[in-house]
Amino acid sequence: MFRLLPAALAALLMALAAVSGTALAQSACPAGADLDAALETATVDFNTAGGRKSNNKTSRATSTLQAYSILLWEERSSGAISTEEDAKWALAVCLEKDDVCGGKKLKDLSKDLFKAVGKGHGSGRMNTKVYPEEMVSWAEQQLNCTTGPVASPDEQAFAGNLPPLDGLTGQARFAEALRRLNADKAYDAYPQFTQACFETSTEACDFMASVHEENDIEASKATALKFGEKSCGMGSPFGCRFASIYYLQGRPGVAKDKLLAGARATKACDLGDKLSCGVAANHWDDPDTDRYDQAKSRKYRELDCDRQSNAGSCLVYGYMAVNAQGGPEDKAAARAAFTKACDGNDGLACMFLGSMQKRGQGGPVDTAGGRAATQKACDLGQSTACDALNR
């Protein structure tokens, strides 16, 4: 497996496996005894704010009471409302006009509820659940909760919905999450890193890409690529290289794609990643493709030679430089590139270097050095170099 993270981050990957999920998700709406308690508190707040006065029909206290009353009706139908005077009034207000509490006007039911206030429950129509079902989503929005399945922390993080961690977002959230993780704090780390990624922390994206790469499950590999792509899009050389490797090699659930691999490698190299320039060069130097570009091929061969001393790239760049391919002739650069390639035991590069040294091309004449380079080329299997030694 490719180890792409800096050592300080890679060392934390094992620790992540031991972190358990905790309740950081959007909260579920209260139910049962919790709903009773919430409604009681809302009723107190409502009465403190002015009770059933007509000028209080649009207050925040009223909408909160309405929301909890809707949840109560939805959960237990009319029986739970029969003794709740303020809840009856709040629900009656919901039905006076269209689009109040997210529902439709039901004037007759509204009148029945208003009449029931102070008289106990008496309307047969109130035994239905005709409107709360339409208004539950409104109540959820008012209370910032859900009556359905609660989204997992990971799902919320992918949607960008987690609150700040100790007031911190983005790179600051990522740094704090790492600090806690390193200190073996028991909390759900994955969503915090994910959220930090979506708050434009490239380090968080890179970190999560590597975390998911550790898992051989197909869905995890696809998620790893998503993190890599997001990081690349925000200018991370690591993220671009990570995506390039995925496309170049393929993964379960991720098909090979040479075109995308080359494009991501090109961006990674342009961003300063020294390990991607050779792949970028390969992307541009295939004459059988529409993207063939000698100038770009030469550029990325030179970068790969400079940054990695890659013998193959140094050989190709030297040949292009001495023959003015993809740019002007540059014998000094060619000689330097052949030297690196020969040091890397490329026999052909040694033969070219020996010839240039003996002729004084790209630098001073060096007869002894030229013969030594030619001898090395012969030893590495270049028969033409062996013939030159015998002349």
Short mmCIF file of C-alpha atoms in Angstrom, two decimals:
data_model
loop_
_atom_site.label_atom_id
_atom_site.label_comp_id
_atom_site.label_asym_id
_atom_site.label_seq_id
_atom_site.Cartn_x
_atom_site.Cartn_y
_atom_site.Cartn_z
CA MET A 1 0.00 0.00 0.00
CA PHE A 2 1.17 3.50 -0.72
CA ARG A 3 2.02 5.51 2.38
CA LEU A 4 1.18 9.00 1.26
CA LEU A 5 0.67 10.85 4.53
CA PRO A 6 3.37 12.73 6.37
CA ALA A 7 4.71 10.55 9.16
CA ALA A 8 3.05 12.59 11.90
CA LEU A 9 -0.38 11.94 10.41
CA ALA A 10 0.23 8.39 9.33
CA ALA A 11 1.12 7.45 12.91
CA LEU A 12 -2.39 8.40 13.98
CA LEU A 13 -4.22 6.08 11.61
CA MET A 14 -4.03 3.10 13.93
CA ALA A 15 -5.49 5.15 16.75
CA LEU A 16 -8.53 5.99 14.65
CA ALA A 17 -9.58 2.37 14.47
CA ALA A 18 -10.18 2.33 18.21
CA VAL A 19 -12.37 5.45 18.28
CA SER A 20 -16.03 4.65 18.87
CA GLY A 21 -19.00 6.61 17.56
CA THR A 22 -20.75 8.90 20.02
CA ALA A 23 -23.89 10.96 19.80
CA LEU A 24 -22.85 14.02 17.88
CA ALA A 25 -25.71 13.75 15.40
CA GLN A 26 -28.61 16.13 15.01
CA SER A 27 -30.87 15.39 17.98
CA ALA A 28 -34.05 13.40 17.73
CA CYS A 29 -37.23 15.24 18.69
CA PRO A 30 -38.32 14.51 22.26
CA ALA A 31 -40.83 11.72 22.74
CA GLY A 32 -42.70 10.15 25.64
CA ALA A 33 -41.86 11.67 29.02
CA ASP A 34 -39.27 13.94 27.40
CA LEU A 35 -41.96 15.41 25.17
CA ASP A 36 -44.25 15.97 28.17
CA ALA A 37 -41.46 17.83 29.95
CA ALA A 38 -40.65 19.90 26.85
CA LEU A 39 -44.31 20.83 26.39
CA GLU A 40 -44.58 21.84 30.04
CA THR A 41 -41.55 24.12 29.70
CA ALA A 42 -42.91 25.58 26.47
CA THR A 43 -46.25 26.27 28.16
CA VAL A 44 -44.56 28.14 31.00
CA ASP A 45 -42.53 30.18 28.53
CA PHE A 46 -45.67 30.87 26.49
CA ASN A 47 -47.64 32.14 29.46
CA THR A 48 -44.72 34.20 30.64
CA ALA A 49 -44.65 35.80 27.19
CA GLY A 50 -48.33 36.82 27.33
CA GLY A 51 -50.54 33.75 27.32
CA ARG A 52 -53.46 33.57 24.89
CA LYS A 53 -53.64 37.24 24.04
CA SER A 54 -54.29 37.86 20.37
CA ASN A 55 -51.10 39.88 19.98
CA ASN A 56 -49.12 36.81 21.03
CA LYS A 57 -50.17 34.57 18.15
CA THR A 58 -46.93 35.11 16.21
CA SER A 59 -44.38 35.11 19.03
CA ARG A 60 -41.47 32.71 19.27
CA ALA A 61 -42.98 31.30 22.45
CA THR A 62 -46.20 30.56 20.55
CA SER A 63 -44.46 28.81 17.65
CA THR A 64 -42.45 26.67 20.09
CA LEU A 65 -45.62 25.69 21.94
CA GLN A 66 -47.31 24.92 18.62
CA ALA A 67 -44.41 22.74 17.52
CA TYR A 68 -44.43 20.64 20.68
CA SER A 69 -48.23 20.43 20.56
CA ILE A 70 -48.06 19.09 17.00
CA LEU A 71 -45.54 16.45 18.07
CA LEU A 72 -47.75 15.46 20.99
CA TRP A 73 -50.84 15.14 18.80
CA GLU A 74 -48.85 13.17 16.21
CA GLU A 75 -47.49 10.80 18.85
CA ARG A 76 -50.65 10.17 20.90
CA SER A 77 -53.57 11.66 18.98
CA SER A 78 -56.32 13.61 20.76
CA GLY A 79 -56.13 11.95 24.16
CA ALA A 80 -52.92 13.70 25.06
CA ILE A 81 -54.35 17.10 24.15
CA SER A 82 -57.63 16.89 26.07
CA THR A 83 -56.23 18.39 29.28
CA GLU A 84 -53.68 20.69 27.68
CA GLU A 85 -55.48 24.00 27.49
CA ASP A 86 -52.62 26.00 26.02
CA ALA A 87 -51.83 23.26 23.53
CA LYS A 88 -55.43 23.29 22.30
CA TRP A 89 -55.27 27.05 21.84
CA ALA A 90 -51.93 26.85 20.03
CA LEU A 91 -53.24 24.17 17.67
CA ALA A 92 -56.41 26.19 17.04
CA VAL A 93 -54.24 29.11 15.94
CA CYS A 94 -52.42 26.75 13.54
CA LEU A 95 -55.71 26.02 11.77
CA GLU A 96 -57.12 29.54 11.50
CA LYS A 97 -55.36 30.35 8.21
CA ASP A 98 -53.50 28.60 5.42
CA ASP A 99 -49.74 28.12 5.78
CA VAL A 100 -49.71 28.67 9.53
CA CYS A 101 -47.55 25.98 11.16
CA GLY A 102 -46.88 24.69 7.67
CA GLY A 103 -50.42 23.36 7.22
CA LYS A 104 -53.75 24.21 5.63
CA LYS A 105 -56.71 26.07 7.09
CA LEU A 106 -59.30 23.85 8.81
CA LYS A 107 -61.69 26.45 10.11
CA ASP A 108 -64.25 24.10 11.66
CA LEU A 109 -61.60 22.16 13.56
CA SER A 110 -60.03 25.41 14.68
CA LYS A 111 -63.40 26.53 16.09
CA ASP A 112 -63.86 23.18 17.86
CA LEU A 113 -60.44 23.54 19.48
CA PHE A 114 -61.09 27.11 20.58
CA LYS A 115 -64.42 26.00 22.11
CA ALA A 116 -62.68 23.14 23.91
CA VAL A 117 -60.32 25.51 25.66
CA GLY A 118 -61.51 25.69 29.26
CA LYS A 119 -64.34 23.19 28.64
CA GLY A 120 -62.46 19.93 28.32
CA HIS A 121 -62.24 17.80 25.18
CA GLY A 122 -65.54 17.31 23.35
CA SER A 123 -65.18 17.28 19.59
CA GLY A 124 -65.35 14.01 17.70
CA ARG A 125 -63.37 15.52 14.87
CA MET A 126 -60.48 16.03 17.23
CA ASN A 127 -59.96 12.27 17.39
CA THR A 128 -58.32 12.34 13.94
CA LYS A 129 -54.71 12.99 12.92
CA VAL A 130 -55.81 14.97 9.90
CA TYR A 131 -53.33 17.82 10.15
CA PRO A 132 -50.35 17.04 12.38
CA GLU A 133 -48.91 14.75 9.69
CA GLU A 134 -48.76 17.75 7.34
CA MET A 135 -47.15 19.93 9.98
CA VAL A 136 -44.53 17.65 11.49
CA SER A 137 -41.79 18.92 9.19
CA TRP A 138 -42.60 22.48 10.24
CA ALA A 139 -42.39 21.47 13.90
CA GLU A 140 -39.05 19.76 13.26
CA GLN A 141 -37.69 22.93 11.68
CA GLN A 142 -38.88 25.04 14.59
CA LEU A 143 -37.24 22.74 17.12
CA ASN A 144 -34.20 21.76 15.01
CA CYS A 145 -34.83 18.07 15.55
CA THR A 146 -36.13 15.07 13.63
CA THR A 147 -38.90 12.56 14.31
CA GLY A 148 -37.42 10.18 11.73
CA PRO A 149 -34.11 8.33 11.69
CA VAL A 150 -31.38 10.53 13.11
CA ALA A 151 -28.57 11.18 10.67
CA SER A 152 -25.27 9.69 11.73
CA PRO A 153 -22.42 12.06 12.56
CA ASP A 154 -20.69 11.02 9.34
CA GLU A 155 -23.82 11.77 7.31
CA GLN A 156 -24.16 15.15 8.97
CA ALA A 157 -20.49 15.93 8.37
CA PHE A 158 -20.80 15.05 4.68
CA ALA A 159 -23.74 17.43 4.52
CA GLY A 160 -21.70 20.10 6.28
CA ASN A 161 -24.06 20.23 9.26
CA LEU A 162 -21.89 19.61 12.32
CA PRO A 163 -21.54 22.55 14.69
CA PRO A 164 -18.06 23.93 15.35
CA LEU A 165 -15.84 21.86 17.63
CA ASP A 166 -15.25 24.07 20.67
CA GLY A 167 -16.07 27.02 18.43
CA LEU A 168 -13.40 25.98 15.92
CA THR A 169 -13.89 25.35 12.21
CA GLY A 170 -11.78 24.30 9.24
CA GLN A 171 -8.08 23.88 9.92
CA ALA A 172 -8.55 24.85 13.58
CA ARG A 173 -11.19 22.10 13.97
CA PHE A 174 -8.82 19.62 12.35
CA ALA A 175 -5.95 20.57 14.66
CA GLU A 176 -8.16 20.25 17.74
CA ALA A 177 -9.54 16.91 16.56
CA LEU A 178 -5.99 15.62 16.08
CA ARG A 179 -4.99 16.87 19.52
CA ARG A 180 -7.90 15.08 21.16
CA LEU A 181 -7.33 11.94 19.15
CA ASN A 182 -3.67 11.89 20.08
CA ALA A 183 -4.67 12.31 23.74
CA ASP A 184 -7.05 9.31 23.48
CA LYS A 185 -10.10 11.43 24.14
CA ALA A 186 -13.29 9.41 23.77
CA TYR A 187 -15.36 11.18 21.13
CA ASP A 188 -16.33 10.63 17.52
CA ALA A 189 -13.28 11.75 15.56
CA TYR A 190 -14.21 10.79 12.01
CA PRO A 191 -17.07 13.27 11.59
CA GLN A 192 -14.94 16.10 12.95
CA PHE A 193 -12.19 15.44 10.41
CA THR A 194 -14.79 15.09 7.65
CA GLN A 195 -16.47 18.34 8.65
CA ALA A 196 -13.09 20.09 8.74
CA CYS A 197 -12.45 18.82 5.21
CA PHE A 198 -15.73 20.31 4.02
CA GLU A 199 -14.71 23.52 5.79
CA THR A 200 -11.72 23.65 3.39
CA SER A 201 -9.01 22.05 5.52
CA THR A 202 -6.96 20.15 2.94
CA GLU A 203 -5.07 18.37 5.71
CA ALA A 204 -8.35 16.98 7.01
CA CYS A 205 -9.30 15.79 3.51
CA ASP A 206 -5.89 14.16 3.06
CA PHE A 207 -6.14 12.53 6.47
CA MET A 208 -9.58 11.05 5.79
CA ALA A 209 -8.53 9.88 2.32
CA SER A 210 -5.77 7.83 3.94
CA VAL A 211 -8.09 6.57 6.69
CA HIS A 212 -10.53 5.20 4.13
CA GLU A 213 -7.67 3.81 2.02
CA GLU A 214 -6.81 1.57 4.98
CA ASN A 215 -10.16 -0.19 4.63
CA ASP A 216 -10.55 -2.74 1.83
CA ILE A 217 -14.33 -2.35 1.63
CA GLU A 218 -15.35 -1.14 -1.82
CA ALA A 219 -17.44 1.75 -0.49
CA SER A 220 -14.52 2.89 1.64
CA LYS A 221 -12.21 3.01 -1.36
CA ALA A 222 -14.72 5.10 -3.27
CA THR A 223 -15.00 7.45 -0.29
CA ALA A 224 -11.21 7.71 -0.09
CA LEU A 225 -11.15 8.89 -3.69
CA LYS A 226 -13.85 11.48 -2.94
CA PHE A 227 -11.70 12.93 -0.18
CA GLY A 228 -8.66 12.91 -2.45
CA GLU A 229 -10.54 14.65 -5.23
CA LYS A 230 -11.94 17.27 -2.86
CA SER A 231 -8.49 17.94 -1.47
CA CYS A 232 -7.03 18.15 -4.96
CA GLY A 233 -9.74 20.63 -5.94
CA MET A 234 -8.66 22.83 -3.04
CA GLY A 235 -5.02 22.77 -4.17
CA SER A 236 -3.49 19.94 -2.13
CA PRO A 237 -0.59 18.23 -3.95
CA PHE A 238 -1.14 15.18 -1.75
CA GLY A 239 -4.82 14.97 -2.71
CA CYS A 240 -4.00 15.22 -6.41
CA ARG A 241 -1.31 12.53 -6.16
CA PHE A 242 -3.64 10.33 -4.11
CA ALA A 243 -6.36 10.59 -6.78
CA SER A 244 -3.82 10.01 -9.54
CA ILE A 245 -2.63 6.76 -7.94
CA TYR A 246 -6.22 5.58 -7.53
CA TYR A 247 -6.99 6.19 -11.20
CA LEU A 248 -3.67 4.78 -12.35
CA GLN A 249 -3.89 1.54 -10.38
CA GLY A 250 -7.64 1.16 -9.84
CA ARG A 251 -9.27 0.08 -6.60
CA PRO A 252 -12.35 -2.01 -5.71
CA GLY A 253 -15.17 0.20 -6.95
CA VAL A 254 -12.77 2.62 -8.68
CA ALA A 255 -12.02 1.90 -12.33
CA LYS A 256 -8.65 2.61 -13.88
CA ASP A 257 -8.58 5.81 -15.90
CA LYS A 258 -5.25 6.82 -17.43
CA LEU A 259 -6.61 10.15 -18.60
CA LEU A 260 -7.71 11.22 -15.11
CA ALA A 261 -4.57 9.75 -13.58
CA GLY A 262 -2.42 11.90 -15.84
CA ALA A 263 -4.50 15.01 -15.28
CA ARG A 264 -4.33 14.70 -11.50
CA ALA A 265 -0.60 13.92 -11.62
CA THR A 266 -0.02 17.00 -13.75
CA LYS A 267 -1.78 19.18 -11.21
CA ALA A 268 0.10 17.52 -8.34
CA CYS A 269 3.43 18.15 -10.05
CA ASP A 270 2.48 21.76 -10.77
CA LEU A 271 1.65 22.12 -7.06
CA GLY A 272 5.16 20.95 -6.16
CA ASP A 273 4.65 17.23 -5.56
CA LYS A 274 7.90 15.58 -6.61
CA LEU A 275 6.45 12.07 -6.90
CA SER A 276 3.89 12.86 -9.61
CA CYS A 277 5.96 14.47 -12.35
CA GLY A 278 6.90 11.19 -14.03
CA VAL A 279 3.25 10.18 -14.36
CA ALA A 280 2.49 13.66 -15.66
CA ALA A 281 5.22 13.27 -18.29
CA ASN A 282 3.79 9.94 -19.38
CA HIS A 283 0.44 11.66 -19.77
CA TRP A 284 1.82 14.09 -22.34
CA ASP A 285 4.47 12.11 -24.22
CA ASP A 286 2.40 9.43 -25.95
CA PRO A 287 2.37 10.33 -29.67
CA ASP A 288 -0.58 8.02 -30.28
CA THR A 289 -2.96 10.21 -28.26
CA ASP A 290 -4.68 13.52 -28.95
CA ARG A 291 -3.09 15.05 -25.87
CA TYR A 292 0.48 14.49 -27.12
CA ASP A 293 2.48 17.61 -26.35
CA GLN A 294 6.27 17.60 -26.71
CA ALA A 295 6.75 20.82 -24.77
CA LYS A 296 4.80 19.52 -21.78
CA SER A 297 6.48 16.15 -22.00
CA ARG A 298 9.87 17.87 -21.85
CA LYS A 299 8.74 20.11 -18.97
CA TYR A 300 7.60 17.26 -16.75
CA ARG A 301 10.56 15.03 -17.64
CA GLU A 302 12.83 17.85 -16.55
CA LEU A 303 10.89 18.32 -13.29
CA ASP A 304 10.98 14.58 -12.58
CA CYS A 305 14.71 14.52 -13.27
CA ASP A 306 15.36 17.55 -11.04
CA ARG A 307 13.17 16.48 -8.14
CA GLN A 308 13.59 12.71 -8.20
CA SER A 309 16.73 12.12 -10.25
CA ASN A 310 14.62 9.54 -12.04
CA ALA A 311 17.04 7.93 -14.48
CA GLY A 312 14.38 7.29 -17.11
CA SER A 313 13.10 10.87 -17.07
CA CYS A 314 16.64 12.26 -17.02
CA LEU A 315 17.52 10.18 -20.08
CA VAL A 316 14.42 11.34 -22.01
CA TYR A 317 14.82 14.96 -20.98
CA GLY A 318 18.53 14.95 -21.91
CA TYR A 319 17.73 13.48 -25.33
CA MET A 320 15.00 16.10 -25.93
CA ALA A 321 17.27 18.93 -24.79
CA VAL A 322 20.21 17.94 -26.97
CA ASN A 323 17.93 17.47 -29.98
CA ALA A 324 15.79 20.61 -29.47
CA GLN A 325 12.60 18.61 -29.01
CA GLY A 326 9.80 20.40 -27.18
CA GLY A 327 12.00 23.45 -26.71
CA PRO A 328 15.36 24.96 -27.63
CA GLU A 329 18.59 23.01 -27.79
CA ASP A 330 20.33 23.00 -24.41
CA LYS A 331 23.44 20.84 -24.42
CA ALA A 332 24.53 21.89 -20.93
CA ALA A 333 21.18 20.79 -19.50
CA ALA A 334 21.34 17.60 -21.52
CA ARG A 335 24.81 16.76 -20.23
CA ALA A 336 23.70 17.35 -16.63
CA ALA A 337 20.63 15.18 -17.16
CA PHE A 338 22.68 12.35 -18.71
CA THR A 339 25.03 12.54 -15.74
CA LYS A 340 22.13 11.97 -13.32
CA ALA A 341 20.75 9.15 -15.44
CA CYS A 342 24.17 7.51 -15.70
CA ASP A 343 24.57 7.78 -11.94
CA GLY A 344 21.29 5.88 -11.82
CA ASN A 345 22.85 3.12 -13.94
CA ASP A 346 21.08 3.86 -17.21
CA GLY A 347 23.49 2.45 -19.81
CA LEU A 348 22.21 4.53 -22.73
CA ALA A 349 22.59 7.74 -20.72
CA CYS A 350 26.17 6.76 -19.85
CA MET A 351 26.95 6.26 -23.52
CA PHE A 352 25.51 9.67 -24.46
CA LEU A 353 27.34 11.30 -21.55
CA GLY A 354 30.66 9.73 -22.54
CA SER A 355 30.29 11.03 -26.10
CA MET A 356 29.48 14.57 -24.92
CA GLN A 357 32.36 14.64 -22.47
CA LYS A 358 34.89 13.48 -25.04
CA ARG A 359 33.66 16.08 -27.53
CA GLY A 360 33.31 18.91 -25.05
CA GLN A 361 29.56 19.33 -25.71
CA GLY A 362 27.60 21.09 -22.99
CA GLY A 363 30.77 21.57 -20.96
CA PRO A 364 34.54 21.20 -21.07
CA VAL A 365 36.32 18.32 -22.76
CA ASP A 366 36.81 15.46 -20.29
CA THR A 367 38.54 12.61 -22.03
CA ALA A 368 39.05 10.49 -18.93
CA GLY A 369 35.51 11.08 -17.74
CA GLY A 370 34.17 10.30 -21.18
CA ARG A 371 36.03 7.00 -21.32
CA ALA A 372 34.83 6.08 -17.81
CA ALA A 373 31.21 6.82 -18.75
CA THR A 374 31.56 4.81 -21.96
CA GLN A 375 33.07 1.89 -20.03
CA LYS A 376 30.14 1.98 -17.61
CA ALA A 377 27.72 1.97 -20.55
CA CYS A 378 29.51 -1.10 -21.93
CA ASP A 379 29.36 -2.82 -18.54
CA LEU A 380 25.62 -2.09 -18.42
CA GLY A 381 25.12 -3.92 -21.69
CA GLN A 382 25.41 -1.22 -24.37
CA SER A 383 27.27 -2.99 -27.18
CA THR A 384 27.74 0.26 -29.14
CA ALA A 385 29.67 1.66 -26.17
CA CYS A 386 31.83 -1.46 -26.09
CA ASP A 387 32.61 -0.99 -29.79
CA ALA A 388 33.58 2.64 -29.16
CA LEU A 389 36.08 1.58 -26.50
CA ASN A 390 37.87 -0.66 -29.00
CA ARG A 391 38.25 2.02 -31.62
#
